[in-house]
Short mmCIF file of C-alpha atoms in Angstrom, two decimals:
data_model
loop_
_atom_site.label_atom_id
_atom_site.label_comp_id
_atom_site.label_asym_id
_atom_site.label_seq_id
_atom_site.Cartn_x
_atom_site.Cartn_y
_atom_site.Cartn_z
CA LEU A 882 5.47 -17.73 10.14
CA ALA A 883 5.96 -18.64 13.82
CA LYS A 884 9.72 -18.06 13.52
CA LYS A 885 9.13 -14.66 11.94
CA GLU A 886 6.64 -13.66 14.63
CA ILE A 887 9.05 -14.74 17.38
CA GLY A 888 11.78 -12.68 15.74
CA ILE A 889 9.48 -9.65 15.66
CA GLY A 890 8.58 -10.24 19.31
CA ARG A 891 12.23 -10.33 20.33
CA GLY A 892 12.84 -7.11 18.42
CA THR A 893 9.94 -5.46 20.24
CA LEU A 894 11.28 -6.61 23.61
CA ARG A 895 14.74 -5.24 22.83
CA GLU A 896 13.25 -1.91 21.70
CA ASN A 897 11.13 -1.64 24.85
CA LEU A 898 14.17 -2.35 27.02
CA ARG A 899 16.26 0.16 25.08
CA ALA A 900 13.55 2.81 25.51
CA ALA A 901 13.43 2.08 29.26
CA GLU A 902 17.22 2.39 29.49
CA THR A 903 17.09 5.72 27.64
CA THR A 904 14.37 6.99 29.98
CA TYR A 905 16.41 5.79 32.96
CA ASP A 906 19.55 7.58 31.76
CA ILE A 907 17.77 10.83 30.91
CA GLY A 908 15.76 10.75 34.13
CA GLY A 909 18.87 10.05 36.17
CA ARG A 910 20.77 12.94 34.61
CA SER A 911 17.78 15.24 35.17
CA LEU A 912 17.53 14.25 38.84
CA LYS A 913 21.27 14.74 39.37
CA GLU A 914 21.14 18.15 37.69
CA GLY A 915 18.16 19.16 39.83
CA LEU A 916 19.98 18.14 43.00
CA ARG A 917 23.21 19.83 41.88
CA SER A 918 21.32 23.04 41.09
CA ALA A 919 19.61 22.94 44.50
CA LYS A 920 22.96 22.44 46.25
CA THR A 921 24.45 25.35 44.30
CA SER A 922 21.52 27.59 45.25
CA TYR A 923 21.84 26.41 48.86
CA ASP A 924 25.54 27.23 48.96
CA ILE A 925 25.15 30.62 47.27
CA GLY A 926 22.13 31.49 49.40
CA GLY A 927 23.92 30.42 52.56
CA ARG A 928 26.96 32.57 51.75
CA SER A 929 24.69 35.53 50.93
CA LEU A 930 22.82 35.17 54.23
CA LYS A 931 26.06 34.92 56.20
CA GLU A 932 27.45 37.99 54.46
CA SER A 933 24.26 39.95 55.14
CA LEU A 934 24.38 38.97 58.81
CA ARG A 935 28.08 39.80 59.05
CA SER A 936 27.52 43.18 57.40
CA ALA A 937 24.56 43.96 59.67
CA THR A 938 26.53 42.92 62.76
CA GLU A 939 29.43 45.12 61.72
CA ASP A 940 27.12 48.07 60.99
CA VAL A 941 25.43 47.73 64.38
CA SER A 942 28.77 47.43 66.14
CA LEU A 943 30.12 50.51 64.38
CA GLY A 944 26.86 52.31 65.06
CA ARG A 945 27.11 51.56 68.76
CA GLU A 946 30.70 52.73 68.89
CA ALA A 947 29.82 55.94 67.05
CA LEU A 948 26.77 56.47 69.27
CA SER A 949 28.83 56.02 72.43
CA SER A 950 31.46 58.41 71.10
CA ARG A 951 28.90 61.04 70.16
CA THR A 952 27.06 60.66 73.44
CA GLY A 953 30.25 60.93 75.44
CA LYS A 954 31.31 64.02 73.49
CA SER A 955 27.87 65.60 73.95
CA ILE A 956 27.95 65.04 77.72
CA THR A 957 31.47 66.43 77.88
CA ASP A 958 30.47 69.48 75.85
CA ILE A 959 27.40 70.09 78.03
CA ARG A 960 29.41 69.90 81.24
CA ALA A 961 32.14 72.09 79.84
CA ALA A 962 29.62 74.69 78.77
CA SER A 963 27.90 74.57 82.15
CA GLY A 964 31.22 74.97 83.93
CA GLY A 965 32.04 78.04 81.85
CA GLN A 966 28.65 79.57 82.54
CA ARG A 967 29.04 78.99 86.28
CA SER A 968 32.46 80.60 86.33
CA ARG A 969 31.14 83.66 84.54
CA SER A 970 27.83 84.06 86.37
CA GLY A 971 28.88 83.24 89.88
CA LEU A 972 27.02 81.34 92.52
CA ALA A 973 23.76 83.21 91.96
CA TYR A 974 22.93 81.24 88.83
CA SER A 975 24.68 77.93 89.59
CA GLY A 976 21.44 76.15 90.47
CA THR A 977 19.77 77.25 87.27
CA ILE A 978 22.80 76.27 85.22
CA ALA A 979 22.93 72.86 86.93
CA GLY A 980 19.25 72.30 86.15
CA LYS A 981 19.83 73.13 82.51
CA GLU A 982 22.84 70.83 82.48
CA ARG A 983 20.84 67.91 83.87
CA ALA A 984 18.04 68.56 81.37
CA ALA A 985 20.51 68.63 78.48
CA GLU A 986 22.15 65.43 79.69
CA ARG A 987 18.76 63.72 80.02
CA GLY A 988 18.05 64.68 76.43
CA VAL A 989 21.37 63.26 75.28
CA TRP A 990 20.86 60.05 77.25
CA GLY A 991 17.33 59.80 75.93
CA ASP A 992 18.60 60.03 72.36
CA TYR A 993 21.26 57.49 73.24
CA GLY A 994 18.68 55.03 74.53
CA THR A 995 16.44 55.54 71.51
CA GLN A 996 19.29 54.96 69.07
CA GLN A 997 20.47 51.91 71.03
CA LYS A 998 16.98 50.43 70.68
CA GLU A 999 17.04 51.17 66.95
CA LEU A 1000 20.41 49.45 66.61
CA ALA A 1001 19.19 46.47 68.63
CA SER A 1002 16.07 46.28 66.47
CA ALA A 1003 18.21 46.35 63.34
CA MET A 1004 20.33 43.51 64.73
CA THR A 1005 17.23 41.49 65.63
CA SER A 1006 15.83 42.00 62.12
CA ALA A 1007 19.14 40.92 60.58
CA ARG A 1008 19.26 37.82 62.78
CA SER A 1009 15.63 36.97 61.98
CA ALA A 1010 16.28 37.38 58.26
CA PHE A 1011 19.28 35.07 58.57
CA ASP A 1012 17.36 32.43 60.53
CA LEU A 1013 14.34 32.54 58.22
CA GLY A 1014 16.51 32.47 55.12
CA THR A 1015 18.48 29.53 56.49
CA GLU A 1016 15.27 27.66 57.29
CA ASN A 1017 13.97 28.29 53.76
CA LEU A 1018 17.22 27.03 52.27
CA GLU A 1019 17.09 23.93 54.46
CA ASN A 1020 13.52 23.26 53.34
CA ILE A 1021 14.48 23.72 49.68
CA MET A 1022 17.43 21.36 50.09
CA THR A 1023 15.33 18.78 51.93
CA SER A 1024 12.69 18.93 49.21
CA ALA A 1025 15.33 18.62 46.48
CA GLN A 1026 16.91 15.62 48.21
CA SER A 1027 13.50 13.98 48.65
CA THR A 1028 12.69 14.58 44.98
CA PHE A 1029 16.03 13.05 44.01
CA ASP A 1030 15.58 10.01 46.26
CA LEU A 1031 11.97 9.39 45.23
CA GLY A 1032 12.73 9.93 41.55
CA GLY A 1033 15.70 7.60 41.76
CA GLU A 1034 13.56 4.94 43.44
CA ARG A 1035 10.91 5.26 40.74
CA LEU A 1036 13.52 5.00 37.99
CA GLU A 1037 15.00 1.92 39.63
CA ASN A 1038 11.55 0.32 39.89
CA MET A 1039 10.81 1.22 36.27
CA MET A 1040 14.11 -0.27 35.12
CA THR A 1041 13.57 -3.40 37.20
CA GLY A 1042 10.10 -3.80 35.69
CA ALA A 1043 11.44 -3.29 32.17
CA GLN A 1044 14.19 -5.85 32.69
CA SER A 1045 11.72 -8.32 34.17
CA ALA A 1046 9.35 -7.77 31.24
CA PHE A 1047 12.24 -8.35 28.84
CA ASP A 1048 13.34 -11.53 30.61
CA LEU A 1049 9.81 -12.90 31.00
CA GLY A 1050 8.95 -12.01 27.40
CA GLY A 1051 12.08 -13.78 26.22
CA GLN A 1052 11.17 -16.88 28.21
CA ARG A 1053 7.68 -16.90 26.76
CA LEU A 1054 9.05 -16.53 23.26
CA ASP A 1055 11.46 -19.40 23.93
CA ILE A 1056 8.55 -21.55 25.06
CA ALA A 1057 6.51 -20.54 22.03
CA GLY A 1058 9.46 -21.30 19.77
CA THR A 1059 9.93 -24.70 21.36
CA ARG A 1060 6.23 -25.52 20.95
CA ALA A 1061 6.27 -24.39 17.34
CA LYS A 1062 9.38 -26.53 16.70
CA ASN A 1063 7.74 -29.51 18.34
CA LEU A 1064 4.61 -29.03 16.26
CA TYR A 1065 6.73 -28.70 13.15
CA ASP A 1066 8.72 -31.83 13.98
CA ARG A 1067 5.56 -33.80 14.74
CA GLY A 1068 4.06 -32.54 11.51
CA ILE A 1069 7.09 -33.64 9.52
CA SER A 1070 7.14 -37.01 11.29
CA GLY A 1071 3.44 -37.51 10.58
CA LEU A 1072 3.93 -36.56 6.95
CA GLU A 1073 6.82 -39.00 6.61
CA LEU A 1074 4.70 -41.74 8.21
CA GLN A 1075 1.84 -41.00 5.84
CA MET A 1076 4.24 -41.17 2.89
CA LYS A 1077 5.65 -44.49 4.11
CA GLN A 1078 2.16 -45.87 4.55
CA ALA A 1079 1.25 -44.70 1.05
CA ASP A 1080 4.37 -46.38 -0.36
CA LEU A 1081 3.54 -49.60 1.50
CA THR A 1082 -0.05 -49.50 0.22
CA GLN A 1083 1.23 -48.97 -3.30
CA ASP A 1084 3.67 -51.90 -2.98
CA ILE A 1085 0.91 -54.15 -1.63
CA GLY A 1086 -1.39 -53.11 -4.48
CA GLN A 1087 1.26 -53.80 -7.08
CA SER A 1088 2.01 -57.23 -5.55
CA GLN A 1089 -1.63 -58.19 -5.52
CA PHE A 1090 -1.97 -57.01 -9.12
CA TRP A 1091 0.86 -59.20 -10.34
CA GLU A 1092 -0.38 -62.15 -8.27
CA GLY A 1093 -3.75 -61.78 -10.00
CA VAL A 1094 -2.11 -61.59 -13.39
CA GLU A 1095 -0.05 -64.64 -12.60
CA SER A 1096 -3.13 -66.56 -11.43
CA ASP A 1097 -5.08 -65.63 -14.51
CA PHE A 1098 -2.14 -66.75 -16.68
CA TYR A 1099 -1.95 -70.18 -15.09
CA THR A 1100 -5.71 -70.60 -15.21
CA THR A 1101 -5.80 -69.78 -18.90
CA ALA A 1102 -2.83 -72.01 -19.59
CA GLY A 1103 -4.52 -74.92 -17.79
CA ASP A 1104 -7.66 -74.53 -19.83
CA ILE A 1105 -5.65 -74.60 -23.03
CA TRP A 1106 -3.74 -77.70 -21.94
CA ASP A 1107 -6.96 -79.56 -21.09
CA ARG A 1108 -8.38 -78.90 -24.55
CA THR A 1109 -5.37 -80.32 -26.25
#
């Protein structure tokens, strides 16, 4: 019975260790996949942010070039128109024409300044979106790495505990097996001693029986001899 129970105990220990190894393998693959997925998202997100920033930078640059070109053309057109008006009207209206020219130019330069601010604001928004997106990606990656490291540490601790339980359980079963064997051996030795003692007692009993028979025989024979 003890041998059977020890065998069952060893089977249970092996099954527990196998289950721990399976959990370790599955958990490890899951952690690696989680980290790989996070890295993929980080890379894709980073490329997307860089492309958005590049596109915004290019749009702002082209916008500024177009704005400068339009502004320059507008100023040139205003001055050309004013020059034509002055040549046709003479000196009598030159002051009025000059005032209109300056007013028109102020309007053009005002629009230029407004659109420059809009372009600068667009660039600032693009840069902020890039910085915030990069920070979010860094946080996601840091969290994923921490999850991987912590999960790996827990799996290692779990596996170490399972292996220790297996080893310690095996040692205890070995001790139990040794004790059971010793008890069995002592039991057999005691049984053999009891059997030897029983045999000796039987031999002594038989010897005493025959000694008694022999004594009775000689006593009876002596009585008969005396009578004759």
